[in-house]
XYZ file of C-alpha atoms in Angstrom:
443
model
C 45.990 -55.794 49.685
C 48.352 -58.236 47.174
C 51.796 -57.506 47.440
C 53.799 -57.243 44.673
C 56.179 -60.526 44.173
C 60.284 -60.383 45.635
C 62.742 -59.682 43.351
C 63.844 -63.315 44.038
C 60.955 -64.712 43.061
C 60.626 -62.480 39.462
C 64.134 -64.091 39.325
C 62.869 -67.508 39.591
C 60.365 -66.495 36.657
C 63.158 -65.297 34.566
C 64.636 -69.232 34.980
C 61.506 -71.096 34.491
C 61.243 -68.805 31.224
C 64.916 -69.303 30.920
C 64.917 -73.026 30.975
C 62.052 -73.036 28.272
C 64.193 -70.480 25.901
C 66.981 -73.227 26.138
C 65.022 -75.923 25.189
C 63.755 -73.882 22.474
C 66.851 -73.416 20.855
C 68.099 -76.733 21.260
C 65.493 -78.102 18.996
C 65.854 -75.707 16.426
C 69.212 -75.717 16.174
C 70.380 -79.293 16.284
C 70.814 -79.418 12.619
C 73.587 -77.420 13.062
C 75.605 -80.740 13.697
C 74.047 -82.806 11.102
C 74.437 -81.067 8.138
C 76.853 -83.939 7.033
C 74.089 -86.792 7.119
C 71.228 -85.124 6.399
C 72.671 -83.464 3.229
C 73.729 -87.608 2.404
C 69.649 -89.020 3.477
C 68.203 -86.662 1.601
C 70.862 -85.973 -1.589
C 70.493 -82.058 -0.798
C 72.629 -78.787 -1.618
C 74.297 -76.463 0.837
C 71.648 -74.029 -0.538
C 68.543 -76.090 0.494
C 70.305 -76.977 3.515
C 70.205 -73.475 4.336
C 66.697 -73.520 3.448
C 66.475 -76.052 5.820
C 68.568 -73.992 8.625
C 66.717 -71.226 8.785
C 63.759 -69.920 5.929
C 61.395 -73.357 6.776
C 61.439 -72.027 10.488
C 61.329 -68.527 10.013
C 58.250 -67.988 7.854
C 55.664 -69.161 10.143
C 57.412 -68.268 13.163
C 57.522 -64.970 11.918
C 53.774 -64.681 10.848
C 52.376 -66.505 13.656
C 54.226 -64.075 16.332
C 52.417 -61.617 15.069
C 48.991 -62.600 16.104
C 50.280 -64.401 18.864
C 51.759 -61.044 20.332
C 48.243 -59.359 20.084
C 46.720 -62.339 22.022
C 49.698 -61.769 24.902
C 48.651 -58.322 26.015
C 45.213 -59.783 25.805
C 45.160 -63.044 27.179
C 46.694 -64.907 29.779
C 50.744 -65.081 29.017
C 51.261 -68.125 30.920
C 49.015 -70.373 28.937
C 50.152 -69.383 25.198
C 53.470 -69.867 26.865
C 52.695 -73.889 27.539
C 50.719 -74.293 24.562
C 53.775 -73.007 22.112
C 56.436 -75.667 24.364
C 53.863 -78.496 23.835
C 53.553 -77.832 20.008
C 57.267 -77.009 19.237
C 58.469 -80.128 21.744
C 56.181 -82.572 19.534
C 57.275 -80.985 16.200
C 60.595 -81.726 16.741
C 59.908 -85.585 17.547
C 58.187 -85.168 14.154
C 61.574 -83.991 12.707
C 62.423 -87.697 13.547
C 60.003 -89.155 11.551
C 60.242 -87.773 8.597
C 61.039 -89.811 5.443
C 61.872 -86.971 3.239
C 63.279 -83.867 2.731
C 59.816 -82.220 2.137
C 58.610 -83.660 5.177
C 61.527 -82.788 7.154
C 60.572 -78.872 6.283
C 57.297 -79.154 7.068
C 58.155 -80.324 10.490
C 60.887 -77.696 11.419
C 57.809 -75.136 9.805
C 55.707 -77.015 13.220
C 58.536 -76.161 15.528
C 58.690 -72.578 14.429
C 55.047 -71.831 14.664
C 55.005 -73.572 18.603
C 58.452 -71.566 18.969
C 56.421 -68.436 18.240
C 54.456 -67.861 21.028
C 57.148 -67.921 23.551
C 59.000 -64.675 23.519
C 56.568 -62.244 22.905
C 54.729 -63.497 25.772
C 58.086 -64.207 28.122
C 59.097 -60.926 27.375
C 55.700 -59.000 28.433
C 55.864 -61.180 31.836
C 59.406 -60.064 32.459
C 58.666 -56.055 31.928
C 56.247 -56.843 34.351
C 57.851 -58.393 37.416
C 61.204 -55.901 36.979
C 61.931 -52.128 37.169
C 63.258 -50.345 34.130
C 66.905 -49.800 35.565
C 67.193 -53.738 36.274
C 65.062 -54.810 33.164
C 68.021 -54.803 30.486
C 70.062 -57.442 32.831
C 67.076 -59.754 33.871
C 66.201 -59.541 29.621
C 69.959 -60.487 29.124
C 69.385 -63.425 31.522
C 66.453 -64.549 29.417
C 68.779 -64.240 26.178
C 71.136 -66.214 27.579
C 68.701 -69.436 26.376
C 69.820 -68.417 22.730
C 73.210 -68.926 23.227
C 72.976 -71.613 25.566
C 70.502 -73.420 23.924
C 73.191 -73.076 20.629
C 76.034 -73.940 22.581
C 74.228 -77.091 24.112
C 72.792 -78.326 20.869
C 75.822 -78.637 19.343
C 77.625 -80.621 22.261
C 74.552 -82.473 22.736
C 74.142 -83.164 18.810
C 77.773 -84.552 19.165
C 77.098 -86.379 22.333
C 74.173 -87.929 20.953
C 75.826 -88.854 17.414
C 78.463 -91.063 19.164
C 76.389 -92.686 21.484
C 74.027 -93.590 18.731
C 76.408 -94.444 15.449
C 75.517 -94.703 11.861
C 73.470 -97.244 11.627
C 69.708 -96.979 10.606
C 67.393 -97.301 13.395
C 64.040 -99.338 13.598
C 61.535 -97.964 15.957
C 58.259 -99.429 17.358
C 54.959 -97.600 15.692
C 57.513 -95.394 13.616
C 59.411 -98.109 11.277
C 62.784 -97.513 9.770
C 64.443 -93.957 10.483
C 67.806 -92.613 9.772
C 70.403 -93.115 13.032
C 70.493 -89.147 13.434
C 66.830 -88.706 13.445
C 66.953 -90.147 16.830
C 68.842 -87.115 18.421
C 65.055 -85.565 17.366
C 63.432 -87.766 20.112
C 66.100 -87.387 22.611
C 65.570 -83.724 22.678
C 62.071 -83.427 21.735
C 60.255 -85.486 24.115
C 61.987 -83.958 27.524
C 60.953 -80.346 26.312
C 57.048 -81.906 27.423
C 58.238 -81.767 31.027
C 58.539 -77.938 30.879
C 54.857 -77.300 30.729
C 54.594 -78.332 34.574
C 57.483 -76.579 35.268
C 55.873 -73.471 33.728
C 52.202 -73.824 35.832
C 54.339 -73.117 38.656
C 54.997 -69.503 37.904
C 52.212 -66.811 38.930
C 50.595 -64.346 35.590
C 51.532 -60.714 36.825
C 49.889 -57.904 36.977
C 50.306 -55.580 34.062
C 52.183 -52.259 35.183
C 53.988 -49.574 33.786
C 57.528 -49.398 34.617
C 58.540 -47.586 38.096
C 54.178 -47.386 38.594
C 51.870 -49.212 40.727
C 49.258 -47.915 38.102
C 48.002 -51.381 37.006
C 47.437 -51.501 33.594
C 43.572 -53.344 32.419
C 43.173 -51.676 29.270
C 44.046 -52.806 26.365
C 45.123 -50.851 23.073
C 42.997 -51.418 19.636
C 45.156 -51.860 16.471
C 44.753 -48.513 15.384
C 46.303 -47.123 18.141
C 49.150 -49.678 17.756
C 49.841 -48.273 14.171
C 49.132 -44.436 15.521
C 52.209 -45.705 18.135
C 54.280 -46.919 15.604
C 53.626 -44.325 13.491
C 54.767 -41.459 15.660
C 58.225 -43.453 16.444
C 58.863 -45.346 13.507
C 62.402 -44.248 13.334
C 63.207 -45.264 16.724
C 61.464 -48.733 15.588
C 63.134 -49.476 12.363
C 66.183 -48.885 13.337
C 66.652 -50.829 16.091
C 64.628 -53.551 14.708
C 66.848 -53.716 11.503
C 69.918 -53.631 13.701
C 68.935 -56.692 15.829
C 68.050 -58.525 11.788
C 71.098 -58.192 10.726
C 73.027 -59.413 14.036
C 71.008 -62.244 13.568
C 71.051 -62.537 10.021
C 75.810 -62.358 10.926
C 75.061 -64.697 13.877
C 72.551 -67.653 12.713
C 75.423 -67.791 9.748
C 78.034 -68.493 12.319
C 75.900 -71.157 14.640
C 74.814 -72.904 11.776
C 77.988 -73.037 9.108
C 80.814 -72.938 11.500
C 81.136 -76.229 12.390
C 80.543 -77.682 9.108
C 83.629 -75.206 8.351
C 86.202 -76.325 11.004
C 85.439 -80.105 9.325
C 85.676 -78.811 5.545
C 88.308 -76.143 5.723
C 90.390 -77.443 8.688
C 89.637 -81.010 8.535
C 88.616 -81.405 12.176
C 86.382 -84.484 13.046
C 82.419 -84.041 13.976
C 82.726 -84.579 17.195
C 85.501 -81.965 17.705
C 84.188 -79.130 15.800
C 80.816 -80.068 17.896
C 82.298 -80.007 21.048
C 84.959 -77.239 20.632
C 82.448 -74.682 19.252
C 79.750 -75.919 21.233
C 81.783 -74.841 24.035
C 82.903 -71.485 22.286
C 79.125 -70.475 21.792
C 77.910 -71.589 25.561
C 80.439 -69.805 27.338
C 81.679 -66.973 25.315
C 77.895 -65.616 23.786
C 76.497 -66.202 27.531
C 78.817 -64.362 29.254
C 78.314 -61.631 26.308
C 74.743 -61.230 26.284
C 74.952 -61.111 30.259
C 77.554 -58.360 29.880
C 76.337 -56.354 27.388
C 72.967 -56.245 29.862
C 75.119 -55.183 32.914
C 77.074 -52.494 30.523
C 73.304 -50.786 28.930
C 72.276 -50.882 33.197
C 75.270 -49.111 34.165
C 74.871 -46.527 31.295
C 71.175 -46.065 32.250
C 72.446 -46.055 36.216
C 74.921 -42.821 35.283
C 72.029 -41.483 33.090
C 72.738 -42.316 29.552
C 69.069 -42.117 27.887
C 70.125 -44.646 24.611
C 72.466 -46.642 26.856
C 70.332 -49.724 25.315
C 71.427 -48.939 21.992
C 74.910 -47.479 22.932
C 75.743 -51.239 24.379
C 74.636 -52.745 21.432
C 76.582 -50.028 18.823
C 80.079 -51.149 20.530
C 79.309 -54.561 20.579
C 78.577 -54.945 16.923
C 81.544 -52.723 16.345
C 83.793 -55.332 17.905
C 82.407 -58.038 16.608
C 82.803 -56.882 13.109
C 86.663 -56.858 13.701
C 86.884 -60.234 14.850
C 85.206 -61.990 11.485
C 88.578 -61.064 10.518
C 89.542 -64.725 12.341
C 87.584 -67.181 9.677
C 90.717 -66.355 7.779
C 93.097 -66.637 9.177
C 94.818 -70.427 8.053
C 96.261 -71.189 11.460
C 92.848 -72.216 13.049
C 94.832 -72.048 16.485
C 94.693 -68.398 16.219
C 91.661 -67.966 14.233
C 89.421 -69.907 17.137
C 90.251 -66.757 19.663
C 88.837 -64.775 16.828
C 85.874 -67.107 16.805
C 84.982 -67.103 20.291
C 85.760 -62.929 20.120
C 82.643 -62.389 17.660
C 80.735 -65.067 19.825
C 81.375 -62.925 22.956
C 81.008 -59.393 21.225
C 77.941 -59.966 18.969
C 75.709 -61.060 21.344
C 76.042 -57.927 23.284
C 72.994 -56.056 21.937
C 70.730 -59.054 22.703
C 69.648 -58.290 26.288
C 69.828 -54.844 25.884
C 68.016 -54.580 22.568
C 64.989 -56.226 23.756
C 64.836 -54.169 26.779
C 64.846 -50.896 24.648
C 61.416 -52.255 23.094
C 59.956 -52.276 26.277
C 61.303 -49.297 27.596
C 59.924 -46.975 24.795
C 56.199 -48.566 24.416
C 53.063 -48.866 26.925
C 52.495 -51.623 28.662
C 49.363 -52.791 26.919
C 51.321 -52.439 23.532
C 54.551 -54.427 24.491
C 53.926 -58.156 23.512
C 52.598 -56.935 20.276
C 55.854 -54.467 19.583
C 57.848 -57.395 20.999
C 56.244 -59.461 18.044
C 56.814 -56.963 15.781
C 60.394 -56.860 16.970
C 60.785 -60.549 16.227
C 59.178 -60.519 13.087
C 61.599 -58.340 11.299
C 64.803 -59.977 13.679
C 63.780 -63.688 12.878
C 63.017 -63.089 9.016
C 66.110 -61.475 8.140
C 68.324 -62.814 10.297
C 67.440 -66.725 11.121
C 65.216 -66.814 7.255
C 68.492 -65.838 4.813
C 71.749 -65.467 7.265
C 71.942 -69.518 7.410
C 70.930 -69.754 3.361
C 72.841 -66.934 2.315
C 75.868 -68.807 3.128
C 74.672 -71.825 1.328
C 73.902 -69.496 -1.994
C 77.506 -67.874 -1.785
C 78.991 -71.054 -1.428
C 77.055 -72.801 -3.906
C 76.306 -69.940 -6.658
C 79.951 -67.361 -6.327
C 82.219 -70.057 -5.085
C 81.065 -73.772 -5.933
C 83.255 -75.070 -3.699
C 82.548 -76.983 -0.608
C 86.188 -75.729 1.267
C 85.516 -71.985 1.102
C 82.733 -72.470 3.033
C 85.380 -69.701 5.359
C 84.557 -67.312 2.944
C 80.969 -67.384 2.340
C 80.608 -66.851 6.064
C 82.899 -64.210 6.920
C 81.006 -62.279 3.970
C 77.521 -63.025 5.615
C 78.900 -62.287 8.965
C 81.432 -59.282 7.835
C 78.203 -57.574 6.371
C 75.378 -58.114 9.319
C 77.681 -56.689 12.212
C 78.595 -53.787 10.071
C 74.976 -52.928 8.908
C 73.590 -53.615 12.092
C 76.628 -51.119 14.224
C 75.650 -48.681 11.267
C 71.912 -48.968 12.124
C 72.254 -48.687 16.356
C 74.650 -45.414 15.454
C 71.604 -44.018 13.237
C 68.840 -44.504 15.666
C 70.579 -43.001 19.039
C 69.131 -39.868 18.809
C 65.543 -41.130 17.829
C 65.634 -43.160 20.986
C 66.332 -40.295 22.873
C 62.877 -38.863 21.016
C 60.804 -42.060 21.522
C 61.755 -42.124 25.151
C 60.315 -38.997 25.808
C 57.118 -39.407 23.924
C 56.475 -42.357 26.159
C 56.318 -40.556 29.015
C 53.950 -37.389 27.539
C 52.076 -40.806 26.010
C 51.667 -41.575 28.955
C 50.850 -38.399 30.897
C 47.876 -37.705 28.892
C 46.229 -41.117 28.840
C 46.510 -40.920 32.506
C 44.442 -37.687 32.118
C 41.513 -39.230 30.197
C-alpha cells in the first residue's frame, strides 16, 4: 500500500512551486522599473504604458486559464506546469527583442498565456498534499512568489540597469537592442532551469480534504455550471473582492516607483531599491500572516475565517492609501509599506476559500475561474487606470500621487465591501459542499 507523502515533503512541493511563482512574477513585472526608457524607445503615453503594464498580459492570460484549468483536473498537473515556465521564460527573452512597441505587446501577450497555466494547476497540487486546517498557510506560502517576485523585480530591474548603463546594446543573432532590453535576457533565460527543478516533484493523488477517498472522476461542464450555479453568491463575491485588491495593488507595484522619481524626485535606482525592499518584506510577511490569522480562525472554529482575514486586511489597507499624500515622503513611506503589508492579507487565505468550498475534481477549473475575474480586473485596468487618470483628469506627469491613491483608495474599499457581503454565503457554500458531497458518495 502507497503511503501518503510527509508533510515535509508537501512542503518541499510548495517551494519548488514557490520558486516557479517567483520567477513568474519577476518577468512580468520588470517593467515596473523601466517605465522611464521604454516610454523614451518607443515615444509612448502613461496610458499605453499602462496598456503595456497590465491589459497586453491579462487578456490571454485570462482566457487561456480557463481551458487550461479544465485540462488540470484532467491531466497531469506537473506537465502543464513545465510547459507554461518554458513558454513564459522564452517570451520574456522575446520582450528583449522587440523593435517596437507593437511587438513589445505581443511578447508580454506570450508571457501571459505561458504564465497561465501555472496557478490553476499549482494550486490543485497543493489542496492535494495539505489538510484543510493547514491549507490557507501552505496557499499563503505559495502567494508569497507574488510579492516576492514584485519586490525582487524591482531591485533586480535596478541592479541590472546600473550594471548595464544607457548605452544601446549589439547582440550576436539579435542585432541592435535598446540597453534595458537586456534585463529581458538576464531574467528570462534562468527561468528555463526551473523545468528540471519541477520533474523532481511527485503528481498527487487527487483527494478530498480530511479523506483518503481518492478522487478518479472527473466532473463534465455541466455539472461545473450546476456547481456554480447553486453558490454563485459565495463565488462572485469573493472573486470580485480578490479583482479589486488586485486591480488597488498592480496600481501600486507598477506606478509607485515611477511616483517617488516624479513627485519626490528620488533617483531610479533608489525608488527601485527602497520599494523593492518595501514590497519583498512587508507584502511577504503579510500574505504569510494573513494565512496564519484565517488558520487560527478556522482552528477556534470560525466557518468564513478565510474571508474574515481578508475583510480586515482590506479594511486596513484602505486607511493607509492615506500615505501617497502626504508631502513629507519620510512619513508617507511607513504608509506605503502599511498598505503593502495589509493588502496582501486576503491573498493566501482567499485562494484557500476556493478550494475549501468546491470538489476536488472541480478545483483547478474554479481556481481558473477565480483568476480569470482577479487577473482581468485587477492586473488588465488597475495599472492603466492610473495611466488614464493621469493622462485624461489630470495631464500632469507629477500627480501621478493622485491618480494612484484614487485607483488604490477605491479597490481596497470595494473589495473590504465585497468580503463583508459574502460572509454569510460562505457559511452556505461550505455546507453544501459537504451534503455535495454526501450524496455523490451515495451514487
Amino acid at each position: 500500500m502507497e503511503t501518503k507523502p510527509s508533510l515535509r515533503y508537501a512542503w518541499y512541493v510548495v517551494g519548488v512551486l514557490l520558486l516557479a511563482y517567483i520567477s513568474s512574477f519577476i518577468d512580468r513585472q520588470i517593467i515596473s522599473l523601466l517605465v522611464k526608457p521604454i516610454k523614451t524607445s518607443f515615444g509612448i503615453s502613461d496610458t499605453q504604458m499602462g496598456i503595456l503594464m497590465g491589459l497586453s498580459f491579462a487578456v490571454l492570460y485570462t482566457l487561456v486559464g480557463i481551458p487550461i484549468g479544465l485540462m488540470a483536473d484532467r491531466m497531469n498537473r506537473k506537465r502543464i506546469i513545465s510547459w507554461g515556465i518554458l513558454v513564459w521564460s522564452i517570451m520574456t527573452v522575446f520582450c528583449g527583442m522587440a523593435g517596437s512597441y507593437s511587438l513589445f505587446f505581443l511578447a508580454r501577450v506570450g508571457v501571459g498565456i505561458g504564465e497561465a497555466a501555472l496557478s490553476p494547476a499549482a494550486y490543485s497540487i497543493i489542496s492535494d498534499y495539505f489538510p484543510k486546517k493547514k491549507l490557507a498557510t501552505a496557499l499563503s506560502v505559495y502567494n508569497m512568489g507574488i510579492y516576492l517576485g514584485s519586490g525582487l523585480s524591482i531591485l533586480i530591474g535596478a541592479a541590472l540597469r546600473t550594471m548595464i548603463g544607457k548605452e544601446n546594446i549589439v547582440l550576436p543573432f539579435v542585432g541592435e537592442i535598446f540597453s534595458w532590453q537586456m534585463i529581458f535576457f538576464y531574467i528570462g533565460l534562468p527561468g528555463i532551469l526551473i523545468v528540471f527543478l519541477v520533474q523532481t516533484i511527485k503528481e498527487p493523488k487527487r483527494v478530498e480534504f480530511d479523506s483518503e477517498k481518492e478522487i478518479s472522476e472527473t466532473s463534465s461542464f455541466k455539472e461545473i455550471i450546476a456547481y456554480f450555479k447553486a453558490n454563485r453568491q459565495t463565488f462572485s463575491y469573493l472573486n470580485f473582492s480578490m479583482a479589486f485588491m488586485a486591480f488597488a495593488t498592480y496600481a501600486g507595484i507598477y506606478w509607485v516607483p515611477t511616483m517617488l522619481g516624479r513627485v519626490h524626485g528620488w533617483a531610479d535606482t533608489k525608488a527601485g531599491v527602497t520599494f523593492g525592499l518595501l514590497v519583498t518584506v512587508f507584502s511577504t510577511l503579510g500574505v504569510i500572516s494573513g494565512g496564519k490569522y484565517a488558520d487560527y480562525l478556522t482552528k477556534i472554529g470560525v466557518v468564513q475565517a478565510k474571508m474574515l482575514a481578508g475583510f480586515r486586511g482590506m479594511i486596513a489597507a484602505s486607511l493607509c492609501t492615506v500615505g501617497l499624500l502626504i508631502e513629507d515622503i519620510n512619513v508617507g513611506i511607513y504608509f506605503i509599506a502599511g498598505f503593502c503589508f495589509f493588502s496582501s492579507f486576503p491573498y493566501g487565505s482567499a485562494t484557500a476559500a476556493i478550494q475549501e468550498i468546491v470538489p476536488n475534481k472541480m478545483r483547478a477549473i474554479f481556481s481558473a475561474f477565480f483568476l480569470f475575474v482577479v487577473n482581468i480586473i485587477g492586473l488588465g485596468f488597475g495599472p492603466l487606470t492610473v495611466g488614464l487618470l493621469n493622462d485624461a483628469v489630470y495631464n500632469d506627469p507629477n500627480k501621478i500621487h493622485y491618480s494612484i491613491f484614487i485607483t488604490q483608495l477605491l479597490g481596497y474599499s470595494l473589495s473590504a465591501l465585497s468580503l463583508y457581503l459574502g460572509l454569510k454565503p460562505f457559511v452556505r457554500s461550505v455546507d453544501y459542499l459537504k451534503k455535495y458531497l454526501t450524496v455523490s458518495n451515495q451514487k
